[in-house]
GROMACS .gro file of C-alpha atoms in nm:
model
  254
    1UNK     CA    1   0.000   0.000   0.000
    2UNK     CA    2   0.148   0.361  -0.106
    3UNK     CA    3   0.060   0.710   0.048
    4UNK     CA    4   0.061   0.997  -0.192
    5UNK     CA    5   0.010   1.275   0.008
    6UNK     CA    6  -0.098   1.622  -0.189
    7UNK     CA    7   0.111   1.913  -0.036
    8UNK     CA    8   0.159   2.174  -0.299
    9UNK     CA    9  -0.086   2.443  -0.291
   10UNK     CA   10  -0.010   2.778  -0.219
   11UNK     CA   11  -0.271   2.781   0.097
   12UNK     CA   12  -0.370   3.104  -0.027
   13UNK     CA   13  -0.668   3.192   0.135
   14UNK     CA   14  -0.482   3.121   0.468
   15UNK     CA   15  -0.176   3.340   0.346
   16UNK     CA   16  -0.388   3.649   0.268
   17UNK     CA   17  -0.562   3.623   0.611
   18UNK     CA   18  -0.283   3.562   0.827
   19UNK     CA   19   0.019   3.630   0.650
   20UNK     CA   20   0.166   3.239   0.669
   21UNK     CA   21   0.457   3.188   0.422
   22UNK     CA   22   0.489   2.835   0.476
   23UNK     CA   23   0.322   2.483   0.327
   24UNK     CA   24   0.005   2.414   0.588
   25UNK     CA   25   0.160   2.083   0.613
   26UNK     CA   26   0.424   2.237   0.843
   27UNK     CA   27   0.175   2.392   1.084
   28UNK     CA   28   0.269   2.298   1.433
   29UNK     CA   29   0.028   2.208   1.661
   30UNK     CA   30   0.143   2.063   2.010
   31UNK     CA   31   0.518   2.097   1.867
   32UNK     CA   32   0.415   1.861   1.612
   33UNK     CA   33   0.346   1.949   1.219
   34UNK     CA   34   0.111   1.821   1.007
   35UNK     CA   35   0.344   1.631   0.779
   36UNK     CA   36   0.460   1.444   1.097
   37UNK     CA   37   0.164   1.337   1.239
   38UNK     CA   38   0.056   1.192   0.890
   39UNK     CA   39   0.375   1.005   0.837
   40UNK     CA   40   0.449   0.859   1.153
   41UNK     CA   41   0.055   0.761   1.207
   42UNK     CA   42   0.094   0.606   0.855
   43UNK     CA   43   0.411   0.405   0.953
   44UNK     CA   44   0.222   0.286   1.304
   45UNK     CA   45  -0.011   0.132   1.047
   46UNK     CA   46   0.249  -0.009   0.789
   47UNK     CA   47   0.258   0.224   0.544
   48UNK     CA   48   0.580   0.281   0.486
   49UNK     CA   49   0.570   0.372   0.119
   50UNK     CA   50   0.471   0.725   0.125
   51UNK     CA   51   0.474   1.003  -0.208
   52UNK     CA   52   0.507   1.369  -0.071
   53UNK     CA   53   0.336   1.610  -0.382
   54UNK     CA   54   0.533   1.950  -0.350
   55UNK     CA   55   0.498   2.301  -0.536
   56UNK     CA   56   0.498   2.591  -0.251
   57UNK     CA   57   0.811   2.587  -0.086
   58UNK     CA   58   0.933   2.229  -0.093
   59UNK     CA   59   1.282   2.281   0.046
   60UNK     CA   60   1.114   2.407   0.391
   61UNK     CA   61   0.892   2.045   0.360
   62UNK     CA   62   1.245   1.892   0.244
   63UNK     CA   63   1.394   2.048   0.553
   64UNK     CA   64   1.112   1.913   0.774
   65UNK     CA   65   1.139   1.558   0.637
   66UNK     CA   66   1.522   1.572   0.710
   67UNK     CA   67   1.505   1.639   1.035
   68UNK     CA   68   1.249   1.324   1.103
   69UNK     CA   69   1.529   1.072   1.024
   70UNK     CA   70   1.287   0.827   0.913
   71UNK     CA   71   1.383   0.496   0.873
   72UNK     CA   72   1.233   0.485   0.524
   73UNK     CA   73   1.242   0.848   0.350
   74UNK     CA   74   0.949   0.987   0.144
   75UNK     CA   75   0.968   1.002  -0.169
   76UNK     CA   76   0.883   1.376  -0.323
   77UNK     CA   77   0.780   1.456  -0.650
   78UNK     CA   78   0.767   1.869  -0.711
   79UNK     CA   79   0.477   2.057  -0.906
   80UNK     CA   80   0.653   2.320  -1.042
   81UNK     CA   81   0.301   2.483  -1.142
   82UNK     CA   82   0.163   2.412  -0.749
   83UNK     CA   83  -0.078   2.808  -0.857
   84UNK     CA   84  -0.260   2.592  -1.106
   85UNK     CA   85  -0.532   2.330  -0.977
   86UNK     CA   86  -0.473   2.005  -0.754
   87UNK     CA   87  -0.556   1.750  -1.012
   88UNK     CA   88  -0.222   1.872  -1.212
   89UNK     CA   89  -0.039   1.752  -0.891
   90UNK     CA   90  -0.190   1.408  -0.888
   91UNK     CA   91  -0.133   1.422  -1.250
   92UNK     CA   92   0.228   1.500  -1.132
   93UNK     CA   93   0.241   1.185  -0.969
   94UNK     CA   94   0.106   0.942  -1.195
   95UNK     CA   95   0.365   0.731  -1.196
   96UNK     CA   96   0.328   0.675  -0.799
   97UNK     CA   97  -0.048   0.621  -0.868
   98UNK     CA   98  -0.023   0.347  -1.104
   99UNK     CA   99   0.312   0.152  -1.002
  100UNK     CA  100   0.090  -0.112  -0.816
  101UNK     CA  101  -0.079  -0.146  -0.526
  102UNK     CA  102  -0.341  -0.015  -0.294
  103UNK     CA  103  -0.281   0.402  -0.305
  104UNK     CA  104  -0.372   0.642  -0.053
  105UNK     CA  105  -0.451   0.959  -0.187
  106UNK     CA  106  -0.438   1.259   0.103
  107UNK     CA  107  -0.488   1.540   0.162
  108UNK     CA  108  -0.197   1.739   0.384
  109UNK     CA  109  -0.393   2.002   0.512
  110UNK     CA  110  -0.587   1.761   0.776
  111UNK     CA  111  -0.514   1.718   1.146
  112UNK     CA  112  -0.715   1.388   1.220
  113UNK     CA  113  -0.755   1.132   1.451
  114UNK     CA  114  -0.590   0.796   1.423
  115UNK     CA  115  -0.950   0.614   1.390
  116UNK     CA  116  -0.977   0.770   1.032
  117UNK     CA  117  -0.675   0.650   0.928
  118UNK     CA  118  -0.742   0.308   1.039
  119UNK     CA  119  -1.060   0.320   0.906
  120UNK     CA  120  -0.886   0.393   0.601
  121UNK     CA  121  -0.634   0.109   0.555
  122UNK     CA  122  -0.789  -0.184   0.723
  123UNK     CA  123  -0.872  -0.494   0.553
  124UNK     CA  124  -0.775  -0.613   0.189
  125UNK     CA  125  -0.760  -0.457  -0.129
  126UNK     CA  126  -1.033  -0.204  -0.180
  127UNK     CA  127  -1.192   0.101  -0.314
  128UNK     CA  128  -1.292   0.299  -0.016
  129UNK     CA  129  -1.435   0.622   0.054
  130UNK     CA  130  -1.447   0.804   0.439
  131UNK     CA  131  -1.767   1.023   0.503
  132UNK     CA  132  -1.898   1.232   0.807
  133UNK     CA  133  -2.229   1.265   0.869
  134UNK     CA  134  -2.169   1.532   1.142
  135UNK     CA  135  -2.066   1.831   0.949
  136UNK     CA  136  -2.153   2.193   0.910
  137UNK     CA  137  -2.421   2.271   0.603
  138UNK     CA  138  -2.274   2.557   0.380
  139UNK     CA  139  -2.069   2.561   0.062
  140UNK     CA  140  -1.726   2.472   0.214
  141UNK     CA  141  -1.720   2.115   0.252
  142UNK     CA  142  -1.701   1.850   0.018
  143UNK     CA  143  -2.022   1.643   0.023
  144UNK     CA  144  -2.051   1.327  -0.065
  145UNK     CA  145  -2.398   1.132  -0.115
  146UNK     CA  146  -2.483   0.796  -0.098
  147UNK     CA  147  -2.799   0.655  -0.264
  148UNK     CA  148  -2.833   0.244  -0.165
  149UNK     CA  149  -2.438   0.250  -0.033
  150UNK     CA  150  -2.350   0.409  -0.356
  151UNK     CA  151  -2.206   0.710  -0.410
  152UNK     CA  152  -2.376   0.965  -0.630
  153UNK     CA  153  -2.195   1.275  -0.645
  154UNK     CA  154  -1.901   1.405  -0.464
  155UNK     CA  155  -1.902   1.776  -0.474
  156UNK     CA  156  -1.941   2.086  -0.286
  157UNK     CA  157  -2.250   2.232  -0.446
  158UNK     CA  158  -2.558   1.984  -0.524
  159UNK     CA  159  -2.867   1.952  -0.779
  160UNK     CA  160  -3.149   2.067  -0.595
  161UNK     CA  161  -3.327   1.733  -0.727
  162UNK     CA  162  -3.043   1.505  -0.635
  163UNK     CA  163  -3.157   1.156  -0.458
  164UNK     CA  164  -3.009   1.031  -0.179
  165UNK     CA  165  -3.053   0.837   0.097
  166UNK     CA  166  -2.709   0.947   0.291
  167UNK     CA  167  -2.494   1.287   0.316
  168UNK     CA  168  -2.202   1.377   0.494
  169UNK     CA  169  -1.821   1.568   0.434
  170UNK     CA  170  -1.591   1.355   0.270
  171UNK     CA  171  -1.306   1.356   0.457
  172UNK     CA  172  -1.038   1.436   0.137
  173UNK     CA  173  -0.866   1.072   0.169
  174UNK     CA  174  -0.938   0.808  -0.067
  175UNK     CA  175  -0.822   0.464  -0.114
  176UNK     CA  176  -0.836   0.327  -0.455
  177UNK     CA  177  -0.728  -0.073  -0.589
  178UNK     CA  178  -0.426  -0.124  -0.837
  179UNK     CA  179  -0.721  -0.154  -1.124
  180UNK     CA  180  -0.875   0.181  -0.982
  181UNK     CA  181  -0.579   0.363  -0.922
  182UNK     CA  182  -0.483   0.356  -1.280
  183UNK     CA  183  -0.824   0.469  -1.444
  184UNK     CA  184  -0.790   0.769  -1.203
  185UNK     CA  185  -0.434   0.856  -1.393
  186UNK     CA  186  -0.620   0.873  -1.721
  187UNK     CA  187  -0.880   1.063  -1.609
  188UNK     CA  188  -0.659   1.334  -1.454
  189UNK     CA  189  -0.482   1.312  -1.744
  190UNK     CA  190  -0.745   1.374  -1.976
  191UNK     CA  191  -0.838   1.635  -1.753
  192UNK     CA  192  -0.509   1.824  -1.779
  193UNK     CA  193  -0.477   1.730  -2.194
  194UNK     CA  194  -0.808   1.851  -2.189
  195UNK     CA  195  -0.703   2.219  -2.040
  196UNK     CA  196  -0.861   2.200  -1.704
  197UNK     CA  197  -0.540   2.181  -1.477
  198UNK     CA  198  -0.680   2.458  -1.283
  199UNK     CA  199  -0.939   2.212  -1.150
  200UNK     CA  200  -0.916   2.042  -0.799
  201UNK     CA  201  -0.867   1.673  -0.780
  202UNK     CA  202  -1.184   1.588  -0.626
  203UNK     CA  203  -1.345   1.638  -0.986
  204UNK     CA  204  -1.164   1.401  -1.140
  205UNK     CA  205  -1.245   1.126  -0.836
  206UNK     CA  206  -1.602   1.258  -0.920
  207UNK     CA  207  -1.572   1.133  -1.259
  208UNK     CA  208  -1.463   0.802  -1.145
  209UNK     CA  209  -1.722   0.773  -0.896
  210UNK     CA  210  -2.011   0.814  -1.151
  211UNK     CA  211  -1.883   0.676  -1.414
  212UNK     CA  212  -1.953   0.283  -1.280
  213UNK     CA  213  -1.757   0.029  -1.314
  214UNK     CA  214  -1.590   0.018  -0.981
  215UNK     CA  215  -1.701  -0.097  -0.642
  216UNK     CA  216  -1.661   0.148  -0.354
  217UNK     CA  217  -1.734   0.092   0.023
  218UNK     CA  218  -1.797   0.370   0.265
  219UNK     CA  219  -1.617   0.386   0.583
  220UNK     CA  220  -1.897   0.633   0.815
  221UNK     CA  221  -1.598   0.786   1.059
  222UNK     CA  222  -1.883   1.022   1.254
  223UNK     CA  223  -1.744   1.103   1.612
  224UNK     CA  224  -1.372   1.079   1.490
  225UNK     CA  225  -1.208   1.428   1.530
  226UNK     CA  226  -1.093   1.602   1.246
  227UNK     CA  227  -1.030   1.963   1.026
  228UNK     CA  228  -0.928   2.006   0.730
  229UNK     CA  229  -0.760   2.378   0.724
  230UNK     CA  230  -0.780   2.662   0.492
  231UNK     CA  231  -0.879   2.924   0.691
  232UNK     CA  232  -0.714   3.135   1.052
  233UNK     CA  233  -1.054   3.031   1.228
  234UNK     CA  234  -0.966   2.659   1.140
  235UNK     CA  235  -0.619   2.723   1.279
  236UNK     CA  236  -0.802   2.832   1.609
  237UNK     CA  237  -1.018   2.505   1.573
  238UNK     CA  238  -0.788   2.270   1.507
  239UNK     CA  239  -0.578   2.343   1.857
  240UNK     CA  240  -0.869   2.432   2.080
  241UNK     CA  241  -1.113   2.178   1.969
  242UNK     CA  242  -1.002   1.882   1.761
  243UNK     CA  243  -0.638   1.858   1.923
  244UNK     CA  244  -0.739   1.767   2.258
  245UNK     CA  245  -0.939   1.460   2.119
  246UNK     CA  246  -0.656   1.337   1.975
  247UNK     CA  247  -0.452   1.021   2.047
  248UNK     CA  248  -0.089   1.108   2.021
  249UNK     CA  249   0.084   0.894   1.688
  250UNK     CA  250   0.304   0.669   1.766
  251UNK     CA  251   0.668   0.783   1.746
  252UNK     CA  252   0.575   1.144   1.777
  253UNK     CA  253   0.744   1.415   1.951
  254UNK     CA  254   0.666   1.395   2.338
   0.00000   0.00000   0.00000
């Protein structure tokens, strides 16, 4: 099983508010950054293949990485256009996506609890989507709808005649089969062929989603803390409210 973790964006809208210069994976919370608690919760769980996707300052992230001394260092791939969209970085690593294997495709901006991720990896090979039913209504998050157990659109803005039977955020990790995996690549590829590298990755899993053809299970992870962060207020959030709910990863710093 590989972890590509997506970690080049700019972070604007957190930049213009509160003047950060830095990749969000590097945010510190409880001494710890991001990019830490992902890898070393990944390598509790035996993931030790892991893809870091760069664009915004990777030599700080390089930096970062260094000074883990993992036993097994990340491989990085850099998007050198990280201002365009975040499919172009999964496009970037399409060779990681279709090598073989289980993938993990992540998100970096999350702090989460360990219960996702486990929720995540367990079990065999499999095509397997996270959702929270708990979340706040608005146009923010990323819902994704279930009709019968399967999914029916993935998107932050809905039809108005839409049918489902089940809603929540999804949580911006996927886990995709060696089969999968690959029909991902060419979609993202025909996506940036196409001209529409500006557009974020969760469009092109979209497309996969609804086009058929592949199973997906749903992992329901309501009650496990998490934030995704783009925002100052979710800065706030994340170390007043989800932080104390977490379980410390394994090998992090005391």
């Amino acid at each position: 099983m590989r972890a590509i973790i997506l970690a080049a964006g700019l972070g604007l809208r957190l930049q213009q508010q509160a003047g950060a210069q830095f990749p969000k994976c590097l945010l510190r919370f409880d001494g710890t950054t991001l990019l830490e608690r992902h890898v070393r919760m990944l390598n509790a769980a035996g993931v030790q293949d892991i893809v870091l996707a760069l664009g915004f300052e990777p030599q700080q992230v390089e930096a970062e990485v260094d000074r883990l001394g993992l036993a097994q260092r990340p491989e990085i791939v850099i998007n050198e256009r990280f201002d365009l969209g975040s499919v172009l970085t999964v496009h970037t690593v399409a060779d990681a996506m279709t090598r073989g294997g289980d993938v993990l495709l992540m998100d970096a901006d999350v702090l989460y609890d360990e219960r996702i991720l486990h929720a995540l990896v367990a079990g065999e090979s499999t095509n397997r989507l996270l959702i929270d039913r708990d979340f706040e209504a608005g146009d923010e998050p990323v819902k994704l709808c279930l009709k019968n157990g399967v999914p029916v659109e993935l998107r932050k803005q809905l039809m108005a005649d839409l049918e489902y039977d089940t809603i929540g955020e999804s949580v911006g990790f996927f886990r995709f089969d060696e089969k999968t995996a690959r029909r991902l690549a060419e979609i993202v590829a025909d996506y940036v062929n196409g001209g529409r590298a500006k557009m974020p990755h969760e469009e092109a899993v979209r497309d996969l989603l609804l086009e058929g053809g592949h199973t997906f299970d749903t992992a329901d992870v309501t009650g496990a803390p998490w934030i995704e962060i783009d925002f100052p207020g979710d800065v706030t959030r994340a170390a007043q409210e989800v932080l104390p709910q977490l379980t410390r990863p394994v090998g992090a710093a005391q």
